[in-house]
Coordinates of C-alpha atoms and ligand atoms in Angstrom, one line a residue:
M32 CA -43.0 78.8 106.7
G33 CA -45.4 75.9 106.1
T34 CA -48.9 75.1 104.9
A35 CA -51.7 74.1 107.0
L36 CA -55.1 72.7 106.1
I37 CA -57.9 73.3 108.7
T38 CA -61.4 71.9 108.5
G39 CA -64.1 73.9 109.8
A40 CA -62.0 77.2 109.2
T41 CA -64.8 79.8 109.0
A42 CA -66.2 80.1 112.5
G43 CA -65.1 79.3 116.2
I44 CA -62.0 77.4 117.3
G45 CA -61.0 76.7 113.5
L46 CA -61.3 80.3 112.6
E47 CA -58.9 81.2 115.4
I48 CA -56.4 78.6 114.6
A49 CA -56.5 80.0 110.9
W50 CA -55.7 83.6 112.2
Q51 CA -53.0 82.4 114.6
L52 CA -51.4 80.2 111.9
A53 CA -51.5 83.1 109.4
Q54 CA -50.0 85.6 112.1
A55 CA -47.2 83.0 112.2
H56 CA -46.9 83.3 108.4
H57 CA -48.2 80.0 107.4
D58 CA -50.1 79.5 104.2
L59 CA -53.5 78.0 104.7
V60 CA -56.2 75.7 102.9
V61 CA -59.3 76.5 104.3
V62 CA -62.1 73.9 104.3
A63 CA -65.9 74.2 105.2
R64 CA -69.3 74.1 103.5
D65 CA -70.1 77.7 103.0
E66 CA -68.2 78.9 99.9
D67 CA -69.1 82.5 100.3
R68 CA -68.0 82.7 103.9
L69 CA -64.6 80.6 103.0
N70 CA -63.9 83.3 100.4
Q71 CA -64.6 86.1 102.7
V72 CA -62.3 84.6 105.4
A73 CA -59.6 83.8 102.7
T74 CA -59.6 87.5 101.4
E75 CA -59.2 88.9 105.1
L76 CA -56.5 86.5 105.8
H77 CA -54.7 87.3 102.7
Q78 CA -55.1 91.0 103.0
L79 CA -54.5 91.5 106.7
A80 CA -52.1 88.7 107.4
G81 CA -50.3 88.7 104.1
V82 CA -50.5 84.8 103.7
G83 CA -51.5 82.8 100.8
V84 CA -54.9 81.1 101.2
Q85 CA -56.6 78.1 98.9
V86 CA -60.3 77.9 99.4
L87 CA -61.6 74.2 99.3
P88 CA -65.4 74.1 99.9
A89 CA -66.3 70.5 100.9
D90 CA -69.2 68.8 103.1
L91 CA -67.2 66.4 105.1
S92 CA -70.6 64.4 105.8
A93 CA -70.4 63.4 102.1
A94 CA -68.0 60.8 100.5
A95 CA -67.2 63.2 97.7
G96 CA -66.4 66.1 100.0
R97 CA -64.0 63.9 102.1
R98 CA -62.3 62.6 99.0
A99 CA -61.7 66.0 97.5
V100 CA -60.0 67.0 100.8
A101 CA -58.1 63.8 101.1
D102 CA -56.9 64.3 97.2
R103 CA -55.5 67.7 98.1
L104 CA -53.7 66.3 101.3
R105 CA -52.1 63.6 99.0
Q106 CA -50.4 66.5 97.1
S107 CA -46.7 65.1 96.8
Q108 CA -43.5 66.9 97.3
E109 CA -42.6 66.0 93.7
Q110 CA -45.8 67.9 92.4
A111 CA -45.0 70.8 94.7
A112 CA -41.4 70.8 93.4
D113 CA -42.5 70.7 89.8
A114 CA -45.0 73.6 90.4
T115 CA -42.4 75.7 92.5
P116 CA -40.4 77.2 89.5
A117 CA -43.5 78.8 87.9
A118 CA -43.8 81.1 90.9
T119 CA -42.0 84.3 90.3
P120 CA -39.8 85.5 93.2
A121 CA -41.9 88.6 93.6
S122 CA -45.2 86.7 94.1
S123 CA -44.0 83.7 96.0
G124 CA -44.2 84.7 99.9
A125 CA -41.3 82.8 101.3
G126 CA -38.3 84.6 100.0
G127 CA -40.4 86.8 97.7
R128 CA -41.9 90.1 98.1
G129 CA -45.6 89.3 98.5
P130 CA -48.0 86.4 99.8
R131 CA -48.4 83.4 97.7
T132 CA -51.4 83.2 95.4
A133 CA -54.1 80.7 96.0
A134 CA -52.9 78.8 93.0
Q135 CA -49.6 78.5 94.5
V136 CA -50.6 77.4 97.7
A137 CA -52.9 74.7 95.9
V138 CA -49.7 72.7 94.9
R139 CA -47.9 72.9 98.0
P140 CA -47.6 69.9 100.4
V141 CA -49.6 70.4 103.6
D142 CA -47.4 70.4 106.8
L143 CA -49.9 70.6 109.4
L144 CA -53.4 69.0 109.2
V145 CA -56.2 70.4 111.6
N146 CA -59.2 68.0 111.8
N147 CA -61.5 70.7 113.7
A148 CA -65.0 70.7 111.8
G149 CA -67.7 69.3 114.2
F150 CA -71.2 69.8 115.5
A151 CA -73.4 68.7 118.3
V152 CA -75.5 65.9 117.3
G153 CA -78.6 67.7 119.0
Q154 CA -80.9 64.8 119.5
P155 CA -81.4 61.7 121.8
F156 CA -80.2 58.6 120.1
A157 CA -83.3 56.4 120.5
S158 CA -85.8 58.9 119.0
G159 CA -83.3 60.8 117.0
S160 CA -82.7 60.5 113.1
I161 CA -80.3 58.0 112.0
E162 CA -79.1 60.3 109.0
Q163 CA -78.2 62.9 111.6
E164 CA -76.2 60.4 113.6
R165 CA -74.5 59.2 110.2
R166 CA -73.6 62.7 109.4
A167 CA -72.0 63.3 112.8
L168 CA -70.2 60.0 112.6
D169 CA -68.9 60.8 109.0
V170 CA -67.7 64.4 110.0
M171 CA -66.4 63.7 113.5
V172 CA -64.9 60.4 112.9
G173 CA -64.9 59.3 109.2
A174 CA -63.3 62.4 108.1
V175 CA -60.7 62.6 110.8
M176 CA -59.7 59.1 109.9
E177 CA -59.8 59.4 106.1
L178 CA -58.0 63.0 106.1
T179 CA -55.2 61.9 108.4
H180 CA -54.7 58.6 106.4
A181 CA -54.4 60.7 103.2
A182 CA -52.0 63.3 105.1
V183 CA -49.6 61.4 107.1
P184 CA -47.6 59.2 104.4
G185 CA -46.3 62.3 102.6
M186 CA -45.4 63.8 106.1
V187 CA -43.5 60.8 107.0
E188 CA -41.8 60.7 103.5
R189 CA -40.9 64.5 103.9
G190 CA -39.6 63.6 107.6
H191 CA -41.9 66.5 109.1
G192 CA -45.4 67.3 109.6
A193 CA -48.1 67.4 112.3
V194 CA -51.7 66.5 112.8
L195 CA -53.9 68.4 115.2
N196 CA -57.3 66.9 116.3
I197 CA -59.9 68.6 118.0
A198 CA -61.7 66.3 120.5
S199 CA -63.6 67.5 123.5
V200 CA -63.5 67.2 127.4
T201 CA -66.9 65.2 126.8
A202 CA -64.5 62.3 125.4
L203 CA -64.2 61.1 129.1
T204 CA -68.0 61.4 129.9
A205 CA -70.8 59.4 128.5
M206 CA -72.8 62.2 126.8
G207 CA -74.3 60.5 123.8
T208 CA -72.6 59.5 120.5
Y209 CA -71.2 63.0 120.5
A210 CA -68.9 61.9 123.4
A211 CA -68.0 58.5 121.8
H212 CA -67.1 60.3 118.5
K213 CA -64.7 62.6 120.8
A214 CA -63.4 59.5 122.7
W215 CA -62.5 57.8 119.3
V216 CA -60.7 61.0 118.3
R217 CA -58.7 61.1 121.5
T218 CA -57.7 57.5 121.5
F219 CA -57.0 57.4 117.7
T220 CA -54.8 60.4 118.3
E221 CA -52.9 58.7 121.1
G222 CA -52.4 55.7 118.9
L223 CA -51.1 57.6 116.0
A224 CA -48.7 59.5 118.0
S225 CA -47.2 56.1 119.1
E226 CA -47.0 54.9 115.7
L227 CA -45.5 58.0 114.3
R228 CA -42.6 58.4 117.0
G229 CA -39.2 58.7 115.5
T230 CA -40.6 59.7 112.2
G231 CA -40.6 63.7 112.7
V232 CA -44.4 63.7 112.4
T233 CA -46.6 64.3 115.5
A234 CA -50.1 63.9 116.5
T235 CA -51.7 66.1 119.1
V236 CA -55.3 66.1 120.4
V237 CA -57.1 68.9 122.0
N238 CA -59.9 68.4 124.4
P239 CA -61.7 71.9 124.9
G240 CA -64.4 72.5 127.5
L241 CA -67.2 74.9 126.7
T242 CA -66.0 77.5 124.4
H243 CA -67.8 80.5 122.7
S244 CA -68.1 79.8 119.1
E245 CA -71.2 79.2 116.8
F246 CA -71.4 75.4 118.1
H247 CA -74.2 76.0 120.6
A248 CA -76.3 78.4 118.8
R249 CA -76.1 75.8 115.6
A250 CA -77.7 73.3 117.8
G251 CA -80.3 75.5 119.3
M252 CA -78.7 75.8 122.7
E253 CA -78.4 78.8 124.8
E254 CA -74.9 79.8 125.9
G255 CA -76.4 81.5 129.0
A256 CA -77.4 78.1 130.2
W257 CA -73.9 77.7 131.8
P258 CA -72.2 79.9 134.2
G259 CA -69.6 82.4 132.8
I260 CA -66.8 80.6 134.8
A261 CA -67.5 77.5 132.6
W262 CA -66.7 79.2 129.2
L263 CA -63.2 79.3 127.4
R264 CA -62.4 81.8 124.5
A265 CA -61.8 80.2 121.2
E266 CA -58.5 82.4 120.9
D267 CA -57.2 80.8 124.0
V268 CA -58.2 77.3 123.0
A269 CA -56.5 77.8 119.5
C270 CA -53.5 79.4 121.3
E271 CA -53.0 76.4 123.8
A272 CA -53.5 74.0 120.9
L273 CA -50.9 75.4 118.7
A274 CA -48.3 75.7 121.4
A275 CA -49.1 72.0 122.2
V276 CA -48.4 71.1 118.4
R277 CA -45.1 73.1 118.6
R278 CA -44.0 71.3 121.7
G279 CA -45.1 67.8 120.2
Q280 CA -47.4 67.3 123.0
V281 CA -49.9 64.5 122.4
I282 CA -52.7 65.5 124.8
C283 CA -53.8 68.9 125.6
T284 CA -56.6 70.2 127.7
P285 CA -56.7 74.0 127.6
S286 CA -57.3 75.8 130.8
A287 CA -56.6 74.8 134.6
R288 CA -60.2 74.6 135.0
Y289 CA -60.9 71.9 132.5
Q290 CA -57.8 70.2 133.6
A291 CA -59.3 69.7 137.0
V292 CA -62.6 68.5 135.2
N293 CA -60.3 66.0 133.3
A294 CA -58.4 64.9 136.4
A295 CA -62.0 64.4 138.3
L296 CA -63.4 62.4 135.3
R297 CA -60.4 60.0 135.0
L298 CA -60.5 59.4 138.9
S299 CA -64.5 59.1 139.2
P300 CA -66.1 55.8 139.3
R301 CA -67.8 55.3 136.0
W302 CA -71.2 54.9 137.6
L303 CA -70.8 58.4 139.0
V304 CA -69.7 59.9 135.6
R305 CA -72.6 58.0 133.8
R306 CA -75.1 59.7 136.4
V307 CA -73.7 63.3 136.0
A308 CA -73.3 62.9 132.3
G309 CA -76.9 61.5 131.9
H310 CA -78.3 64.9 133.4
A311 CA -76.0 67.0 131.6
S312 CA -76.9 65.3 128.3
V313 CA -80.4 66.2 128.6
R314 CA -79.7 69.5 129.2
T315 CA -77.1 70.1 126.5
R316 CA -78.3 67.8 123.7
Y317 CA -75.0 67.0 122.4
Ligands
NAP629 N1 -67.6 75.1 121.1 C1 -67.4 74.2 122.2 O1 -68.0 74.4 123.4 C2 -66.7 72.9 121.7 C3 -66.2 72.2 123.0 C4 -65.4 71.2 122.9 C5 -65.1 70.7 121.5 N2 -65.5 71.5 120.4 C6 -65.2 70.9 119.1 O2 -64.5 71.9 118.5 C7 -64.5 71.9 117.0 C8 -65.0 73.3 116.4 O3 -66.2 73.5 117.1 P1 -66.6 75.1 117.2 O4 -67.0 75.1 118.5 O5 -65.5 76.0 116.8 O6 -67.8 75.2 116.1 P2 -68.4 76.2 115.2 O7 -68.1 77.8 115.6 O8 -70.0 75.9 115.0 O9 -67.6 75.9 113.9 C9 -67.8 74.8 113.0 C10 -67.0 74.9 111.9 O10 -67.1 73.6 111.3 C11 -67.6 73.6 109.9 N3 -68.5 72.6 109.5 C12 -69.4 71.9 110.3 N4 -70.1 70.9 109.6 C13 -69.2 70.7 108.6 C14 -69.3 69.8 107.4 N5 -70.2 68.7 107.4 N6 -68.3 69.7 106.5 C15 -67.4 70.8 106.6 N7 -67.3 71.6 107.5 C16 -68.1 71.7 108.5 C17 -68.4 75.0 109.7 O11 -68.6 75.5 108.5 P3 -70.0 75.4 107.6 O12 -71.1 75.2 108.3 O13 -69.8 76.3 106.6 O14 -69.6 73.9 107.0 C18 -67.5 75.8 110.7 O15 -66.7 76.3 110.0 C19 -65.5 70.8 116.8 O16 -64.9 69.8 116.5 C20 -66.3 70.7 118.1 O17 -66.7 69.5 118.5 C21 -66.2 72.7 120.7

């Protein structure tokens, strides 16, 4: 089985993706800022799902954090091959009797990059802080671009691999800079998928609607402000996202409800989208 690197793997959609990949016997590299939480997640994945997990703490809003993760993604096949003989058959998951150790995972090339980390900007643009805008842009656009750029050449060289980017249904709206970042992720992924056609490497973008996670509480929003019907479960979003990756599907919008929302957004005149999105942005503070 392969190795997947997931950003934002300690909560919500990223944590669910981690568990579902672990259940499918993929080794993992988990990235987030909170190191204690990363270690706890890694221990549970290792003990309960029997996979190898490398913990890579990094703040993706900082250049040094993005560089550390990019360096890990550039791990070449040659380096991995050099390191493989050191692993004893008994301790090397695939073909051995136990899961790989973190050190063994740390030298394996990444076959699946999941760009998932993100957060609500949580302020109006004009009166908000430019530092917060910069952090959001760096995590939801800068990191997606830099990590994908680091990962893809090795995947192409090896003739297989996948990039999974988490955007949002808001990508088709006009809900502040958050929607602009997610529109970038969506368009970027479509372009990348076209560029990579025939290489054995795929790119998939997922556009979740409202999903139960820590996302809203972190931005001081109440989940109760929206009706129950509007909510998706993170496990369902993760499941649909990974199924789309397996099919090599470029765009995935989880749930029939949000596929209908997506279709309505595409067909509506932009003045109407702006009007509705304007009301929604005041309420959501995305
Ligand atoms: N929930 C929704 O309704 C919804 C809808 C559409 C799209 N999305 C998108 O789905 C993705 C996942 O969101 P979620 O709902 O699962 O959020 P979540 O539950 O709040 O989880 C966010 C994850 O990202 C990590 N993270 C945040 N800032 C980071 C940074 N600067 N550097 C590294 N890691 C960072 C967090 O860990 P640390 O705090 O330890 O760093 C955490 O692991 C995001 O891209 C979000 O925009 C969410």
